[in-house]
Coordinates of N, CA and C and ligand atoms in Angstrom, one line a residue:
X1 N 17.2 -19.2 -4.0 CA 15.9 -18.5 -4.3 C 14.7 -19.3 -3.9
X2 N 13.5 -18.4 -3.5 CA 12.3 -19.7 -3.0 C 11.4 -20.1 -4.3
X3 N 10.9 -20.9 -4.3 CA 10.1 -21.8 -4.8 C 8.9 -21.3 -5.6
X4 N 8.3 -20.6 -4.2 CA 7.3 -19.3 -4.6 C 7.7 -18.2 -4.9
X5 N 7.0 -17.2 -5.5 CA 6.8 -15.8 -5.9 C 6.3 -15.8 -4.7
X6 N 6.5 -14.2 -4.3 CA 5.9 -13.5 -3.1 C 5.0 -13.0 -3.8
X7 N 4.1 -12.0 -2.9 CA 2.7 -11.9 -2.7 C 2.8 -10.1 -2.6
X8 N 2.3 -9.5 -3.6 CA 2.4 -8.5 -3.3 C 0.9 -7.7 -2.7
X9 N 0.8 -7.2 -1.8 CA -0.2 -6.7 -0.7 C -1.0 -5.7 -1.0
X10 N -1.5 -5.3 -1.9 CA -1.8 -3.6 -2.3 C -3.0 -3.3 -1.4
X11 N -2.8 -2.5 -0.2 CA -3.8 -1.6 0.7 C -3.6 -0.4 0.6
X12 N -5.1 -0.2 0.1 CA -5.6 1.1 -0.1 C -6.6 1.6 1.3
X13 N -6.8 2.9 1.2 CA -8.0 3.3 2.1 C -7.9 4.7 2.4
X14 N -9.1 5.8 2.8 CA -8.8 7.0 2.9 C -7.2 7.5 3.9
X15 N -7.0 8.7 3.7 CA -5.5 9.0 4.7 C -6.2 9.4 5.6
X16 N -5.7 8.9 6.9 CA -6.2 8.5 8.4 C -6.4 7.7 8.9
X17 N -7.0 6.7 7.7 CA -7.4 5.5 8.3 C -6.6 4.6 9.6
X18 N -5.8 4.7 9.2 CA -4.0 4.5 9.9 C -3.9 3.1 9.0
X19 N -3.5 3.1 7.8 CA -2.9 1.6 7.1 C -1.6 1.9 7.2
X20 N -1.0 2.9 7.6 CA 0.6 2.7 8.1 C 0.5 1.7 9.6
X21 N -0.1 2.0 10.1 CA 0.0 1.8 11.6 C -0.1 0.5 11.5
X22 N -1.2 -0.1 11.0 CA -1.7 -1.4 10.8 C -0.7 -2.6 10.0
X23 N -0.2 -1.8 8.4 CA 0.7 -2.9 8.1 C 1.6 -3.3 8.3
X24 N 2.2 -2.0 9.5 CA 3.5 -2.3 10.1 C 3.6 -3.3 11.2
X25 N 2.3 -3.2 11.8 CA 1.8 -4.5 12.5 C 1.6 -6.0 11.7
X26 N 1.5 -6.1 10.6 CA 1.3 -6.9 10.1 C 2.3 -7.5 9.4
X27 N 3.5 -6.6 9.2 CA 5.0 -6.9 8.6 C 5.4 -7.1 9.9
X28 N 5.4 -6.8 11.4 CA 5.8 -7.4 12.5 C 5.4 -8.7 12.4
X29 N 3.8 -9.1 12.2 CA 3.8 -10.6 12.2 C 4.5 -11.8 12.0
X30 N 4.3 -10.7 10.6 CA 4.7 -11.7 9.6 C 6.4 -12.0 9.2
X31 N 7.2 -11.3 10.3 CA 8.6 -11.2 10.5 C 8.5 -11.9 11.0
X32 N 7.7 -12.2 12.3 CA 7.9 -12.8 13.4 C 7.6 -14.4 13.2
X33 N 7.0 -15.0 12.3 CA 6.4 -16.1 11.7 C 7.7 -16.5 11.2
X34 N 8.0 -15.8 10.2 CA 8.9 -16.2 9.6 C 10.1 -14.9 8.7
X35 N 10.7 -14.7 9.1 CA 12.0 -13.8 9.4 C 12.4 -13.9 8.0
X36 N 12.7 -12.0 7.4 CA 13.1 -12.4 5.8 C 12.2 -12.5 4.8
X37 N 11.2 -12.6 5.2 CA 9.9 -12.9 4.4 C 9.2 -11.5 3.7
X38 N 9.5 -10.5 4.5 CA 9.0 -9.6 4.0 C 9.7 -8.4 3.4
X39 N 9.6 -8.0 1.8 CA 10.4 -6.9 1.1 C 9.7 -5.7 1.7
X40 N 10.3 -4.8 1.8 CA 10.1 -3.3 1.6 C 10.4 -2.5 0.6
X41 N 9.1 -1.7 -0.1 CA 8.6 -0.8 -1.0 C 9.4 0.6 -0.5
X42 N 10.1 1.0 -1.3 CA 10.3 2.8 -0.5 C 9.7 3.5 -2.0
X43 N 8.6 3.9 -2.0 CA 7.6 4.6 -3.0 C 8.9 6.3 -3.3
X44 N 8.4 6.6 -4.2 CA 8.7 8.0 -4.7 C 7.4 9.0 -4.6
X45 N 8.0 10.1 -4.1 CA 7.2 11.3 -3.9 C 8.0 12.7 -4.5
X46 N 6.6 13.3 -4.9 CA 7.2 15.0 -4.9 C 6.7 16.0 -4.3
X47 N 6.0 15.5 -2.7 CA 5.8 15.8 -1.7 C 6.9 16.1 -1.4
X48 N 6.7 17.4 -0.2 CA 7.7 18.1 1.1 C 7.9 16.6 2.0
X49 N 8.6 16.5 2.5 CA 8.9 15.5 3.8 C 8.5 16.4 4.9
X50 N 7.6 15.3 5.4 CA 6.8 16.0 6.9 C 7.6 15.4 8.1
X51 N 7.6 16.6 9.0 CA 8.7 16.4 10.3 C 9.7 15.8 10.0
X52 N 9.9 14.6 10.5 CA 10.9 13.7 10.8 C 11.6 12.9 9.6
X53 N 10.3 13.0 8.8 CA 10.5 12.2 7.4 C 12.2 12.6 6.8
X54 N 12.8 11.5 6.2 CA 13.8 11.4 5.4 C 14.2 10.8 4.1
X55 N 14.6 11.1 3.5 CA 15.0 10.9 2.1 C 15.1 9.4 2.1
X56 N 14.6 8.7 1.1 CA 15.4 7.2 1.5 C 15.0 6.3 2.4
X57 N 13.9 7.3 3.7 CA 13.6 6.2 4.4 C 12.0 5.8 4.5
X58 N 11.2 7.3 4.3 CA 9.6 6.7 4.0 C 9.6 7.3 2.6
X59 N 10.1 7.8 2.2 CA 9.4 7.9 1.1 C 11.2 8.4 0.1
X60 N 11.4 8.3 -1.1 CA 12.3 9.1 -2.0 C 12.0 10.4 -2.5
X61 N 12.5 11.5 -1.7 CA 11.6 12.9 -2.5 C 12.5 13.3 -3.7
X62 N 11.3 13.8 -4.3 CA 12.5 13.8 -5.7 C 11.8 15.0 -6.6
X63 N 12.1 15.8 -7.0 CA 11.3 17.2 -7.9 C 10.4 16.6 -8.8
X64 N 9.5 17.8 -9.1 CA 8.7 16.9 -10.3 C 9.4 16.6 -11.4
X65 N 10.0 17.4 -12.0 CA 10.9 16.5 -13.5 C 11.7 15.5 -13.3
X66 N 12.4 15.1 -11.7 CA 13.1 14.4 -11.9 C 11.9 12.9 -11.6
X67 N 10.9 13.1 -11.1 CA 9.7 12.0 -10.8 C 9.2 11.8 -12.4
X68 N 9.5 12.7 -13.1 CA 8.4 12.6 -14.4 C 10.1 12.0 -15.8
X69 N 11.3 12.2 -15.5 CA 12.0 11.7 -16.0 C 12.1 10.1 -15.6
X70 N 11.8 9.5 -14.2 CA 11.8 8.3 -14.0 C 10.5 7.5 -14.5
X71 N 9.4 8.4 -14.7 CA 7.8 7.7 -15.6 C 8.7 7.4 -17.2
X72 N 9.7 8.5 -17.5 CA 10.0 8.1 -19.1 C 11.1 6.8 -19.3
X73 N 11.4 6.7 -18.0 CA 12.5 5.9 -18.3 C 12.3 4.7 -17.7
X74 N 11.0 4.1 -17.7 CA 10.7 3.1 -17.2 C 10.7 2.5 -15.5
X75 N 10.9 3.7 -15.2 CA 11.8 3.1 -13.7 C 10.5 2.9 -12.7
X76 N 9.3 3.3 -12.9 CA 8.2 3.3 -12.1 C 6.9 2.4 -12.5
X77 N 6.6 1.4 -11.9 CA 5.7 0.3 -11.9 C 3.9 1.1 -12.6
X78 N 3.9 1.5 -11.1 CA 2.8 2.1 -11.0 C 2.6 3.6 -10.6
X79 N 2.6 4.7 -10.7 CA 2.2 6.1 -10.3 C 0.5 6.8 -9.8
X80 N 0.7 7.6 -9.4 CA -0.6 8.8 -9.3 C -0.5 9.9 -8.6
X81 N -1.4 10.7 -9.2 CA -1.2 11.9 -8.2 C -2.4 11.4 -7.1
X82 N -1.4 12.6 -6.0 CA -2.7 12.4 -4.8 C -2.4 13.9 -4.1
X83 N -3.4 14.7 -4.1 CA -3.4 16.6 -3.6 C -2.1 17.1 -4.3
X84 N -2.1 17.1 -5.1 CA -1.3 17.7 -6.1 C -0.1 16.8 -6.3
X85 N 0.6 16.3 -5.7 CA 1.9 15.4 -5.7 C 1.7 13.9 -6.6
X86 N 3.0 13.3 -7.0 CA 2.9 12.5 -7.6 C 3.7 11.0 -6.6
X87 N 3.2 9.9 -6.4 CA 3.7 9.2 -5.8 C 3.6 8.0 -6.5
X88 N 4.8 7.4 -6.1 CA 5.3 6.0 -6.9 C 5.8 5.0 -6.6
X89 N 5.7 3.7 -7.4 CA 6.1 2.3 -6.6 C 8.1 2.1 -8.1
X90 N 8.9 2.3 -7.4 CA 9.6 2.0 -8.0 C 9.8 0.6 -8.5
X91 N 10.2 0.1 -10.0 CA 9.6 -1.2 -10.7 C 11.0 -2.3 -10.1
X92 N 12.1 -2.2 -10.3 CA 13.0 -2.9 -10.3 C 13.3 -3.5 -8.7
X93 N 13.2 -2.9 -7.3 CA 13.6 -3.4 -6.2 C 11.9 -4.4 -6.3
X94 N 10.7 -4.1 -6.6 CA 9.7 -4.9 -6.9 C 9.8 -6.3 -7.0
X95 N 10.4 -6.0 -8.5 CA 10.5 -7.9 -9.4 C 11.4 -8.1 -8.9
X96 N 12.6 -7.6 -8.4 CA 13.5 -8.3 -7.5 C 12.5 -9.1 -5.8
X97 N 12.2 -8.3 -5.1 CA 11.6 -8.8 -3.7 C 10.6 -10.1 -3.9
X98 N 10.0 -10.0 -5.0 CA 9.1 -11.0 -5.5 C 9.7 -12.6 -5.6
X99 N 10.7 -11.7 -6.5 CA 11.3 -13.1 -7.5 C 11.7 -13.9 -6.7
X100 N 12.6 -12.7 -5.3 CA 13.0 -13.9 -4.4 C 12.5 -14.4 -3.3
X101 N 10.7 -14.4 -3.2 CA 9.7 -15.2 -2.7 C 9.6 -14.4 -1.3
X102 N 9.6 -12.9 -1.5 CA 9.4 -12.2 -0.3 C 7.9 -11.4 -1.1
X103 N 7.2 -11.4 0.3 CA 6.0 -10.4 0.1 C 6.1 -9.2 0.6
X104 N 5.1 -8.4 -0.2 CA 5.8 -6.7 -0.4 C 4.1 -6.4 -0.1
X105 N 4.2 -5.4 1.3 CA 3.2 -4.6 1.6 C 3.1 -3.0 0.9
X106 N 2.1 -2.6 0.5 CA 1.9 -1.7 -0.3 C 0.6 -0.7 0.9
X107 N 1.1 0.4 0.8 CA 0.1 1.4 1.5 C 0.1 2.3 -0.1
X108 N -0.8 2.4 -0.6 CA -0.9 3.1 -1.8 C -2.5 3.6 -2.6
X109 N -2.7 4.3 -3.7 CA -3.7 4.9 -3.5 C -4.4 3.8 -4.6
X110 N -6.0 4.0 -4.4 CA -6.8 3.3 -5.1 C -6.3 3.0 -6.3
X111 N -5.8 4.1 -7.4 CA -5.3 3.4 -8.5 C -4.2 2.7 -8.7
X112 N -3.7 2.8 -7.2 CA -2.3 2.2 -7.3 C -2.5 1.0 -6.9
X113 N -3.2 0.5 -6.3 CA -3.3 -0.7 -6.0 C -4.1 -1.9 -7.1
X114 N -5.4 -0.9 -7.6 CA -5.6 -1.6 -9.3 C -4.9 -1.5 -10.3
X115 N -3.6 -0.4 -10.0 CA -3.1 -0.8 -11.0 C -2.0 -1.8 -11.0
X116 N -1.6 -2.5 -10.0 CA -0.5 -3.0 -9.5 C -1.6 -4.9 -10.0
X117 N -3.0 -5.1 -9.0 CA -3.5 -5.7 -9.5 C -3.7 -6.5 -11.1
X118 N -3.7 -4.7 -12.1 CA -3.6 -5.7 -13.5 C -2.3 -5.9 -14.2
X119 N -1.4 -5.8 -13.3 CA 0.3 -5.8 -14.1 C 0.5 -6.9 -13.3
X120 N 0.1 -7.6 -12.1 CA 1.2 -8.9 -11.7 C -0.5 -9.4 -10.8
X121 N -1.4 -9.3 -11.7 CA -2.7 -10.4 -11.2 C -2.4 -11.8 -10.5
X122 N -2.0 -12.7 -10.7 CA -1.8 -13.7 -9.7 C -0.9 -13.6 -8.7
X123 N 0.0 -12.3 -8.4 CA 0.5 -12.5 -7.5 C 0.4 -11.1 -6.6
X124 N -0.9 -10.5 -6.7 CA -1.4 -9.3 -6.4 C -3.0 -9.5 -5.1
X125 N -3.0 -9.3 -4.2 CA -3.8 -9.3 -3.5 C -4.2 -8.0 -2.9
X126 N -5.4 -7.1 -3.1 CA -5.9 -6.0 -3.1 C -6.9 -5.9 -1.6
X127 N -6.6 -5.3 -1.1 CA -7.3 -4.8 0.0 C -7.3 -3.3 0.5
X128 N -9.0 -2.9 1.0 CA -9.3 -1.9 1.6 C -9.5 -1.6 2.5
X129 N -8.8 -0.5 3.4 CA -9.4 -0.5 5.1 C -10.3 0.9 5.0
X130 N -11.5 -0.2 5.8 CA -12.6 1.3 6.3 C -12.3 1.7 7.4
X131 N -12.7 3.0 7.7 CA -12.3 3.8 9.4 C -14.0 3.4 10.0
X132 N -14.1 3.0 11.3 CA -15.1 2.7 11.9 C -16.3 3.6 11.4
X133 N -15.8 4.7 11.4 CA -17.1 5.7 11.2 C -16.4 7.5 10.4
X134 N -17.0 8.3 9.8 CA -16.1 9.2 9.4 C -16.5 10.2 10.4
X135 N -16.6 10.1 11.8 CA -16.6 10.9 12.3 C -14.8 11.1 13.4
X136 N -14.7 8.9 13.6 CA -13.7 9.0 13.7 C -12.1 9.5 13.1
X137 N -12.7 8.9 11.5 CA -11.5 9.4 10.2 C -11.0 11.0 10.8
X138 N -12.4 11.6 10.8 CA -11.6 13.6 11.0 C -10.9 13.6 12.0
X139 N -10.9 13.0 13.2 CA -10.4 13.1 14.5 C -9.2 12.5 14.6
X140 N -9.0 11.0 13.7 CA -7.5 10.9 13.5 C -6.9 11.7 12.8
X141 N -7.6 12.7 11.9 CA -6.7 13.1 11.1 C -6.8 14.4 11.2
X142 N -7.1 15.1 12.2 CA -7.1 16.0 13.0 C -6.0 16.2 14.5
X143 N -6.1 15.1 14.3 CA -5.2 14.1 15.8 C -3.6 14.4 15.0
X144 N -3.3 14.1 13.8 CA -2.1 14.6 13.2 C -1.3 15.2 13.9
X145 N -1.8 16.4 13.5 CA -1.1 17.8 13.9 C -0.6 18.5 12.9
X146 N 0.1 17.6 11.4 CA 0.8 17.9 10.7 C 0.2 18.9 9.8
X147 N -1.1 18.9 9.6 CA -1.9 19.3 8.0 C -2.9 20.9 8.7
X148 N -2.5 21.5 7.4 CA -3.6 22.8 7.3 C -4.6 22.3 7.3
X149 N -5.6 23.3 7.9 CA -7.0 23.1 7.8 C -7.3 23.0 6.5
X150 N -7.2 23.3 5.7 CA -7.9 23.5 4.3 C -7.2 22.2 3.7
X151 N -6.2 21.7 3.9 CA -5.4 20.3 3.3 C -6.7 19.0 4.3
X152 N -6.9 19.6 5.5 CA -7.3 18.3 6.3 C -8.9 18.4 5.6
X153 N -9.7 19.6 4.8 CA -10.5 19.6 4.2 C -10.8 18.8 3.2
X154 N -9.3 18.5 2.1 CA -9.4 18.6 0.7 C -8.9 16.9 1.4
X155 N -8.4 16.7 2.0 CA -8.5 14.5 2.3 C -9.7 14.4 2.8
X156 N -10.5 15.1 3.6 CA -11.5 14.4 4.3 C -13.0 14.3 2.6
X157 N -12.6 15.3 2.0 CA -13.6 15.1 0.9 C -13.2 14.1 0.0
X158 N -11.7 13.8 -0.2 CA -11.3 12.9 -1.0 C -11.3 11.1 -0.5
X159 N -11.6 11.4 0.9 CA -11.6 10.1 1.8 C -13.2 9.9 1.6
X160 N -14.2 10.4 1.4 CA -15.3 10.4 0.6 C -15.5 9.9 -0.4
X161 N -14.7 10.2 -1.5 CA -15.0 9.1 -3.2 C -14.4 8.4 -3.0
X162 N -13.4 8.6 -2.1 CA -12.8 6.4 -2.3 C -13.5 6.2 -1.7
X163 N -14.3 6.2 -0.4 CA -14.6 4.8 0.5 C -15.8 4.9 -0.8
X164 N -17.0 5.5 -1.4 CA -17.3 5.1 -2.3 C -16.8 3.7 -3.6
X165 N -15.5 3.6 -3.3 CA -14.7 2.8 -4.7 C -14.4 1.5 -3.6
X166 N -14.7 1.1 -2.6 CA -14.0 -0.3 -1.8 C -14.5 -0.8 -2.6
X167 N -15.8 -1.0 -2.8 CA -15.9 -2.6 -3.9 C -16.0 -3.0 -4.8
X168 N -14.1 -2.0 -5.7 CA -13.3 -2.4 -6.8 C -12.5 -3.5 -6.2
X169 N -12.2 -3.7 -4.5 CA -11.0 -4.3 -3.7 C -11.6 -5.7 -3.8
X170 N -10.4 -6.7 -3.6 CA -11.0 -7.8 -3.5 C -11.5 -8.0 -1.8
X171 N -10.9 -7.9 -0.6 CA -11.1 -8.0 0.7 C -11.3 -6.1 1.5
X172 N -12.2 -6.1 1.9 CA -12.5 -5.0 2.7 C -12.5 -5.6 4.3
X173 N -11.6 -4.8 5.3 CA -11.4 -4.6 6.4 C -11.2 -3.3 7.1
X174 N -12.4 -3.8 7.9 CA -12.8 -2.0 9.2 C -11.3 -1.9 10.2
X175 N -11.1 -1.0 10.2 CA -10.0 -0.4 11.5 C -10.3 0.0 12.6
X176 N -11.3 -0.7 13.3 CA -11.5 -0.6 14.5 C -10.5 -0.6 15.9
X177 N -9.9 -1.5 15.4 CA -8.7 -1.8 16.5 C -8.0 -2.4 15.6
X178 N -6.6 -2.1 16.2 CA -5.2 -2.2 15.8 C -5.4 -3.6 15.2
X179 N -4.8 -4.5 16.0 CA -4.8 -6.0 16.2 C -5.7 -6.9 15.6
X180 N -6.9 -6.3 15.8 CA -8.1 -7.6 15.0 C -7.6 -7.1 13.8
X181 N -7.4 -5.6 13.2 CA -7.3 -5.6 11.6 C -6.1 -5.9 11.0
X182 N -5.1 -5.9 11.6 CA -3.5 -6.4 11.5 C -3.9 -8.2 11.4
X183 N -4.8 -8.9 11.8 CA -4.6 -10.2 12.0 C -5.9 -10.4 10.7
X184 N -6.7 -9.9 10.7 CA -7.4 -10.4 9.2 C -7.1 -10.3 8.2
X185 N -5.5 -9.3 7.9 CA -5.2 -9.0 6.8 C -4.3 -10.1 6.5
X186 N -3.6 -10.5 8.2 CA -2.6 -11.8 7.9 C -3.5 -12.9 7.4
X187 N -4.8 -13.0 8.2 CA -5.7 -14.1 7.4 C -5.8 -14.1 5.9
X188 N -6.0 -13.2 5.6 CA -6.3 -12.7 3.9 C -4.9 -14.0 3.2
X189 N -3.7 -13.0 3.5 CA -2.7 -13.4 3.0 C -2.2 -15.1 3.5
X190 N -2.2 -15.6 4.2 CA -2.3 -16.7 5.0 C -3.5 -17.5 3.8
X191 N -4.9 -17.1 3.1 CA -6.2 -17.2 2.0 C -5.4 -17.3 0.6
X192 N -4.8 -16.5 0.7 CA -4.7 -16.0 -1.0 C -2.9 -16.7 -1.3
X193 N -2.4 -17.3 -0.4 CA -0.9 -18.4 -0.5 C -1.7 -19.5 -0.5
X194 N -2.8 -20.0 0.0 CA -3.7 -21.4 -0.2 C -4.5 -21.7 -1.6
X195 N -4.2 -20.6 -2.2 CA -4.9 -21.0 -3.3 C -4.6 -22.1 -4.3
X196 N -5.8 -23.1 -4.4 CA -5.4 -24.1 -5.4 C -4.3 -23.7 -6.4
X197 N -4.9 -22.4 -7.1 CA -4.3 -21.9 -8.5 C -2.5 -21.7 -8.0
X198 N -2.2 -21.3 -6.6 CA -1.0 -21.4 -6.5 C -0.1 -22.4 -5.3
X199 N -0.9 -23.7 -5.9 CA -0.2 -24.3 -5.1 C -0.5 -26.0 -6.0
X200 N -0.9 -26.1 -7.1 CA -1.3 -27.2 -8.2 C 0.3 -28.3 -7.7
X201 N 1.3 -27.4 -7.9 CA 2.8 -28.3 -7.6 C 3.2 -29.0 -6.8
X202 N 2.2 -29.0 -5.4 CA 2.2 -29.6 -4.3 C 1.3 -30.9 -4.5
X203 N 0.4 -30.9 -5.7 CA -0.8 -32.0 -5.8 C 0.0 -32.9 -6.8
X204 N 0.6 -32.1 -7.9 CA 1.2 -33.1 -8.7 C 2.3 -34.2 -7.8
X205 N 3.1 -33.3 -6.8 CA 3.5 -34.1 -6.6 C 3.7 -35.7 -5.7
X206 N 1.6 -35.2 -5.6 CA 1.6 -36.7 -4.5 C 0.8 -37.7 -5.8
X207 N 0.8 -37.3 -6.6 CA 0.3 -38.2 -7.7 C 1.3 -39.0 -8.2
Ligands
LIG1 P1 1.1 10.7 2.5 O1 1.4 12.0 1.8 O2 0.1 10.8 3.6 O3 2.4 10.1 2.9 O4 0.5 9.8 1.3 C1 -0.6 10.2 0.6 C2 -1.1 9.0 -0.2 O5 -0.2 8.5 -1.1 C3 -1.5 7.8 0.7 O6 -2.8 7.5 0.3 C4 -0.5 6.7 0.2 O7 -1.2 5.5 0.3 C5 -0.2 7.1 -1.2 N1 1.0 6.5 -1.7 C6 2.2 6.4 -1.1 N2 3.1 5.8 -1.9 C7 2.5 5.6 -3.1 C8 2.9 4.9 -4.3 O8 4.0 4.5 -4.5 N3 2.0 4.8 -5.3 C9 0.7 5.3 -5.1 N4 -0.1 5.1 -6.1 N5 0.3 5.8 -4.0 C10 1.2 6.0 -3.0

């Protein structure tokens, strides 16, 4: 078992931004640094699976009662709805990825990420990605293909009151390009493992 607790990553930001695209760049990194290092989250949804999507592998689809039996039975960290659906960080593979000093990237919604924040605060680092401009946001997320117009309506207005809410986040980063934003987030995390507060055991021991 490692030494450290891992680091859990909570990135939030409107849908389009591409924070899929970006932290999977950023879990390439950070594999590539150092292999093993990084747990994966498979969240719960009672969303339809779009295209390709599978059970088990981006997301767990699961009905509403049986999503709302796993809220009573403890089995879920953090929840929210987002356009009707309820999506979730399941609790148990969590404190396990942690415990055993792997960091866990989170693509999740503004409450999800504060709320993950006030349940494991020192080992929680919150970040939000802005899209360069919202003219770009509609065009990626137009660019889709997947969503009704009236769904690509009801995010682009909702991608509106969050980017209102970034500065609940502790780090805000623009998505201009892939790579510069995939590598400030590794800076972030690379910031927030240097911290005095979690690293005191390295000072005792030159005393
Ligand atoms: P999508 O339907 O596009 O896959 O996801 C919609 C929203 O749900 C995204 O903003 C995504 O970040 C969020 N989301 C995915 N999994 C979770 C989760 O486990 N908890 C919370 N709070 N939000 C989630």
């Amino acid at each position: 078992m490692s030494e450290f607790r891992g680091l859990i990553v909570a990135v939030s930001g409107p849908s389009g931004v591409g924070k899929g695209t970006v932290l999977a760049r950023v879990e390439e990194l950070l594999e590539q640094a150092n292999p093993g290092s990084v747990g994966h989250s498979i969240s719960v949804t009672t969303r339809a699976p779009r295209g390709q999507e599978k059970d088990g592998v981006e997301y767990y689809f699961r009905t509403t009662e049986e999503f709302e039996q796993m809220i009573k039975d403890g089995k879920i960290v953090e929840y929210d709805k987002y356009v009707d659906n309820y999506y979730g960080t399941p609790s148990e593979p969590l404190a396990e990825m942690v415990g055993k000093g792997q960091d866990v990237l989170f693509d999740i919604t503004i409450e999800g990420s504060l709320a993950l924040n006030r349940k494991f605060d020192v080992d929680t680092v919150t970040i939000f990605i802005l899209p360069p401009s919202m003219e770009e946001l509609e065009n990626r997320l137009r660019g889709r293909g997947t969503e009704t117009e009236e769904k690509i309506k009801k995010r682009l207005e909702q991608a509106r009151c969050e980017i209102k809410r970034a500065g609940e986040f502790e780090y805000l980063v623009t998505n201009d390009d892939l790579e510069k934003a995939a590598r400030e987030i590794l800076a972030i995390i690379t910031a927030e493992k240097l911290k005095a507060s979690k690293n005191i055991k390295a000072v005792k021991e030159l005393e």
